[in-house]
Coordinates of C-alpha atoms in Angstrom, one line a residue:
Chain A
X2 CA 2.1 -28.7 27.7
X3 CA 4.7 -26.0 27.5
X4 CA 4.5 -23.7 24.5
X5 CA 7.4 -22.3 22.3
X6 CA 9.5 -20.0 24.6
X7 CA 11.9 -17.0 23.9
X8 CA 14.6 -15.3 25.9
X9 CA 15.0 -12.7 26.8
X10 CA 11.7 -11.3 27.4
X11 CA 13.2 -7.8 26.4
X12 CA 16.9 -6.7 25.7
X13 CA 18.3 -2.8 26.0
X14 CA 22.1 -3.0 23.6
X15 CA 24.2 -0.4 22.5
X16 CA 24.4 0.6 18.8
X17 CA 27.4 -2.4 18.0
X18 CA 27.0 -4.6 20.4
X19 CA 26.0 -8.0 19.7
X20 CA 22.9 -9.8 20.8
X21 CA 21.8 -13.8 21.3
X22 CA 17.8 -14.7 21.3
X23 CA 17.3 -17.6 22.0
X24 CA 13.8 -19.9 21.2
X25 CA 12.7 -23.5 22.1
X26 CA 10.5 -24.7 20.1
X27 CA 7.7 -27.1 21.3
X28 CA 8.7 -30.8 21.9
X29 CA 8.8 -32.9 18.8
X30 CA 8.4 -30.3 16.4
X31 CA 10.5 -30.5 13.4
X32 CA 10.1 -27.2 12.0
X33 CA 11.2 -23.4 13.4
X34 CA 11.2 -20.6 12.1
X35 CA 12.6 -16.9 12.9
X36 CA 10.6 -13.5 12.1
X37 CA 11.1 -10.2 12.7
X38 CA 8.5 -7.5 13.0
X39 CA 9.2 -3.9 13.2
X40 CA 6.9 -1.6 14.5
X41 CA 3.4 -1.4 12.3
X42 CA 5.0 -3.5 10.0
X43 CA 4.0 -7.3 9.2
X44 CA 5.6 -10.3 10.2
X45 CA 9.2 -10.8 8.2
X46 CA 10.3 -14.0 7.5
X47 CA 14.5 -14.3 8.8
X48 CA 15.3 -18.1 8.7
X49 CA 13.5 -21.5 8.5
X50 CA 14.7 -24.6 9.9
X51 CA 13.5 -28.0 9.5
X52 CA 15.0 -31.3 10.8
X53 CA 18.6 -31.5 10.0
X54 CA 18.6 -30.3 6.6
X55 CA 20.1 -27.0 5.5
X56 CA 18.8 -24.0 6.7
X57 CA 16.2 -21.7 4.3
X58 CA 18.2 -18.5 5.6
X59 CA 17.3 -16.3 2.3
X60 CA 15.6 -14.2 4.7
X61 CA 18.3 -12.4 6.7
X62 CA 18.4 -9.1 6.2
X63 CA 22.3 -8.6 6.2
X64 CA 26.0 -10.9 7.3
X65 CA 25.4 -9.2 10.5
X66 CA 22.5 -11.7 11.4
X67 CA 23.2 -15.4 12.0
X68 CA 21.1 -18.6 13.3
X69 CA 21.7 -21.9 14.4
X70 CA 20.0 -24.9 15.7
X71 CA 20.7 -28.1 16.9
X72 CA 19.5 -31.0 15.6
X73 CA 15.5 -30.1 16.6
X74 CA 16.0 -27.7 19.7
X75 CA 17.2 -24.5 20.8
X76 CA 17.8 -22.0 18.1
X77 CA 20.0 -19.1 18.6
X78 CA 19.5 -16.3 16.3
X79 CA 22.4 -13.3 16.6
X80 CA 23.0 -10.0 16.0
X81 CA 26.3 -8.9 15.5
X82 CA 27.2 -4.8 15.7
X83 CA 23.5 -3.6 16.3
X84 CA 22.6 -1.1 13.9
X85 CA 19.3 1.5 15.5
X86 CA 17.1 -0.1 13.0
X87 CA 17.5 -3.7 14.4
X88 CA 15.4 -2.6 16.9
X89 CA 12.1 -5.1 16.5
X90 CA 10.2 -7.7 18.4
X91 CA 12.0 -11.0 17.5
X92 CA 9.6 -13.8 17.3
X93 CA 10.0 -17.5 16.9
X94 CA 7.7 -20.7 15.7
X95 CA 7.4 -24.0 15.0
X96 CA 5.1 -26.5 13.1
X97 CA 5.3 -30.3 14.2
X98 CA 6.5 -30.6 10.3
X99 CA 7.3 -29.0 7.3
X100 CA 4.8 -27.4 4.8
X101 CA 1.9 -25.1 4.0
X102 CA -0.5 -25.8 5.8
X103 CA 0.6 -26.5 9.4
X104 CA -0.2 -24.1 11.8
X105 CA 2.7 -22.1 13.2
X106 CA 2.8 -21.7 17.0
X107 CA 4.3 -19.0 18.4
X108 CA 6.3 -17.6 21.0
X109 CA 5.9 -14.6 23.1
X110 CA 9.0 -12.8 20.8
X111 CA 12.0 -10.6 22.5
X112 CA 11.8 -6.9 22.2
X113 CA 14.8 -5.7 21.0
X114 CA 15.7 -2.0 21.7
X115 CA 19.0 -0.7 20.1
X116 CA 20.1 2.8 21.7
Chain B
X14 CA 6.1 -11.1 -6.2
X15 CA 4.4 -12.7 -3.7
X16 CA 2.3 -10.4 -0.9
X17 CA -0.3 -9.7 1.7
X18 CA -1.9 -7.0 1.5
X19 CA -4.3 -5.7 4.8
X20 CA -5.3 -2.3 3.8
X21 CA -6.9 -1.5 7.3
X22 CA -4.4 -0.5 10.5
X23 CA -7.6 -0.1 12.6
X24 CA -10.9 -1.0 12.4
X25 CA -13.6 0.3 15.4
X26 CA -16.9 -1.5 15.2
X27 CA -20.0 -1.5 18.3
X28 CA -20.7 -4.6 20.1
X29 CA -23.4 -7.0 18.0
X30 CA -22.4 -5.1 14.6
X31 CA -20.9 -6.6 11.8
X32 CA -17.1 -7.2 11.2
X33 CA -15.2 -7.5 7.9
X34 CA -12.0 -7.5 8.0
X35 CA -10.2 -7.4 4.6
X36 CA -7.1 -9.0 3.4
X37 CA -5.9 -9.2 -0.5
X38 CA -3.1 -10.9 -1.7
X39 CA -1.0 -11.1 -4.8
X40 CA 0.1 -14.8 -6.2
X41 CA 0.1 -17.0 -9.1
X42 CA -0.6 -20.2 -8.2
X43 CA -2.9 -21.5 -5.9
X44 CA -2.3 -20.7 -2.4
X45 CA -3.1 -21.2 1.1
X46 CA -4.5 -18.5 3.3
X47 CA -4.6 -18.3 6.8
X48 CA -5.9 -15.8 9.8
X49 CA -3.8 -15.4 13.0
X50 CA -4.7 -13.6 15.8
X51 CA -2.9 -11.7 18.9
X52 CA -5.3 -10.8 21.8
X53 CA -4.0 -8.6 24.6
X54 CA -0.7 -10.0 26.1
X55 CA -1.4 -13.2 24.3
X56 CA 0.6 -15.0 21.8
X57 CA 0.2 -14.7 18.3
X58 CA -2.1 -17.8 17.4
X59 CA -4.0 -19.4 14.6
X60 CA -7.5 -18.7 14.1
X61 CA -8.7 -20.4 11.3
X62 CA -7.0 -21.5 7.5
X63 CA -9.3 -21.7 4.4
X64 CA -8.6 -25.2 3.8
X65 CA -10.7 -26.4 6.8
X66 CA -13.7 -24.4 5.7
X67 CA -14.5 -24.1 9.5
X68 CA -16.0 -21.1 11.6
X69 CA -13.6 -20.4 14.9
X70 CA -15.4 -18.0 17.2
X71 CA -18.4 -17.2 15.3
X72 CA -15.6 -16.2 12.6
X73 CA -15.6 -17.4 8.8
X74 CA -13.6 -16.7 5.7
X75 CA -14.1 -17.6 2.3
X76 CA -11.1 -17.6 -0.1
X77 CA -12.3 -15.4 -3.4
X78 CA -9.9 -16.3 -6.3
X79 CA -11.2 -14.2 -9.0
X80 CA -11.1 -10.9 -6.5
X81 CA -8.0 -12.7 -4.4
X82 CA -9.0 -12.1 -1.2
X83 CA -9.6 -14.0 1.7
X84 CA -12.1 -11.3 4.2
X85 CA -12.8 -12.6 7.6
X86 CA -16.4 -12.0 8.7
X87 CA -18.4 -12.1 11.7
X88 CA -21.8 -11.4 11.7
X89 CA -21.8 -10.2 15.5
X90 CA -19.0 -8.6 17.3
X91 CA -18.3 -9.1 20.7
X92 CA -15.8 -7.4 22.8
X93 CA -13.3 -10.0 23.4
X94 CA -12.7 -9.9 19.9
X95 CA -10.9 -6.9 20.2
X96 CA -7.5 -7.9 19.4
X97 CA -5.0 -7.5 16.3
X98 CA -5.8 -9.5 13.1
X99 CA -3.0 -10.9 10.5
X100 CA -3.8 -12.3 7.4
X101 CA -1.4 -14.7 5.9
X102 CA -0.4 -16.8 3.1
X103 CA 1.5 -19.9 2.2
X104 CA 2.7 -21.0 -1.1
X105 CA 2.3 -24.9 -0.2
X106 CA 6.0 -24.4 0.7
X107 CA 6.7 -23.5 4.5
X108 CA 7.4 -20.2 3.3
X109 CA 4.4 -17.5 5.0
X110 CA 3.9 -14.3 3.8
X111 CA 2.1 -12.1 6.6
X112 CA 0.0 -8.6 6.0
X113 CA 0.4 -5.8 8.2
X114 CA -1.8 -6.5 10.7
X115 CA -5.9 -5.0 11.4
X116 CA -6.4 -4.1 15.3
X117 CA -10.0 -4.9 15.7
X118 CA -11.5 -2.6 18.7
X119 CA -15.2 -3.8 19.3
X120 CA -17.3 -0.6 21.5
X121 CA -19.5 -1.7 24.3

């Protein structure tokens, strides 16, 4: 069965521009979750999503970063006014439910690259 | 505060030698730990959690409380292990903390 997916593969912006990723998560799977890893750095928890409750989105670094999903699909997570230091692979899981314990699957992540 | 801590970037090892790869972490209660791995051009996937007590690929780890750690071992390494390593933990919430990663290279 298909896997989580992410696009764009890779995105090139300009220093304050904004930027869309966009994830689908695996089919049936309640729970999604955003991360962002910078180069040599872990994985950094952004936003968690489960069902339709309110969104965990203590993570976000600044205002400037946003996410949405609908009911238990697509995701958008956005960038508004890239800053240099945005620059990161962006990558996206799900869990068929909530909790520790459940294995995360992942996507292949967007590269982001802010000139 | 709640972390992961890997304290190797790389680790080089020959083929058929032993593999330890070491991961500490910081938290108060009693928490779940977790191995994920990324092979070349693969997706980041899970490899084994401490609660199934299970060996995946030949690999094992066992969850130390009193030194918190939770080292993932493999008595034999083979070259398609080569690949990068996180360790990670869960607080029994569906909050993960993940470490900085190990890139294993096994030698022919």
């Amino acid at each position: 069965g298909a896997g989580v997916s992410q696009s764009p593969s890779n995105k090139v912006t300009e220093k304050g521009k904004d930027v869309e990723l966009r994830c689908d998560p695996i089919s049936g799977h309640t729970a999604l979750y955003w991360y962002r890893q910078r180069l040599g750095q872990g994985l950094e928890f952004l936003i968690y999503f489960q069902g339709n409750s309110a969104p965990d989105k203590s993570g976000l670094p600044s205002d400037r970063f946003s996410a949405e999903r609908t009911g238990e699909s697509v995701s958008t997570l956005t960038i508004q006014r890239t800053q240099q230091e945005d620059s990161a692979v962006y990558l996206c899981a799900s869990s068929f439910k909530a909790g520790g314990g459940n294995e995360q699957f992942f996507g292949p992540g967007t590269r982001l690259t802010v000139l | 505060a709640q972390r992961v801590t890997q304290p190797e970037k790389l680790l080089s090892v020959f083929k058929g030698a032993p593999v330890e790869l070491k991961c500490n972490y910081s938290y108060s209660g009693s928490p779940e730990l977790f191995w994920y791995v990324q092979y070349s051009r693969q997706r980041l996937q899970l490899l084994l959690r401490h609660i199934s007590r299970e060996s995946i690929k030949g690999f094992t780890a066992d969850l130390n409380k009193g030194e918190t750690s939770f080292h993932l071992k493999k008595p034999f390494a083979q070259e398609e292990d080569s690949a990068m390593y996180y360790c990670a933990l869960s607080s029994g919430t569906y909050k993960y903390i993940f470490g900085t990663g190990t890139r294993l290279k096994v030698l022919a």
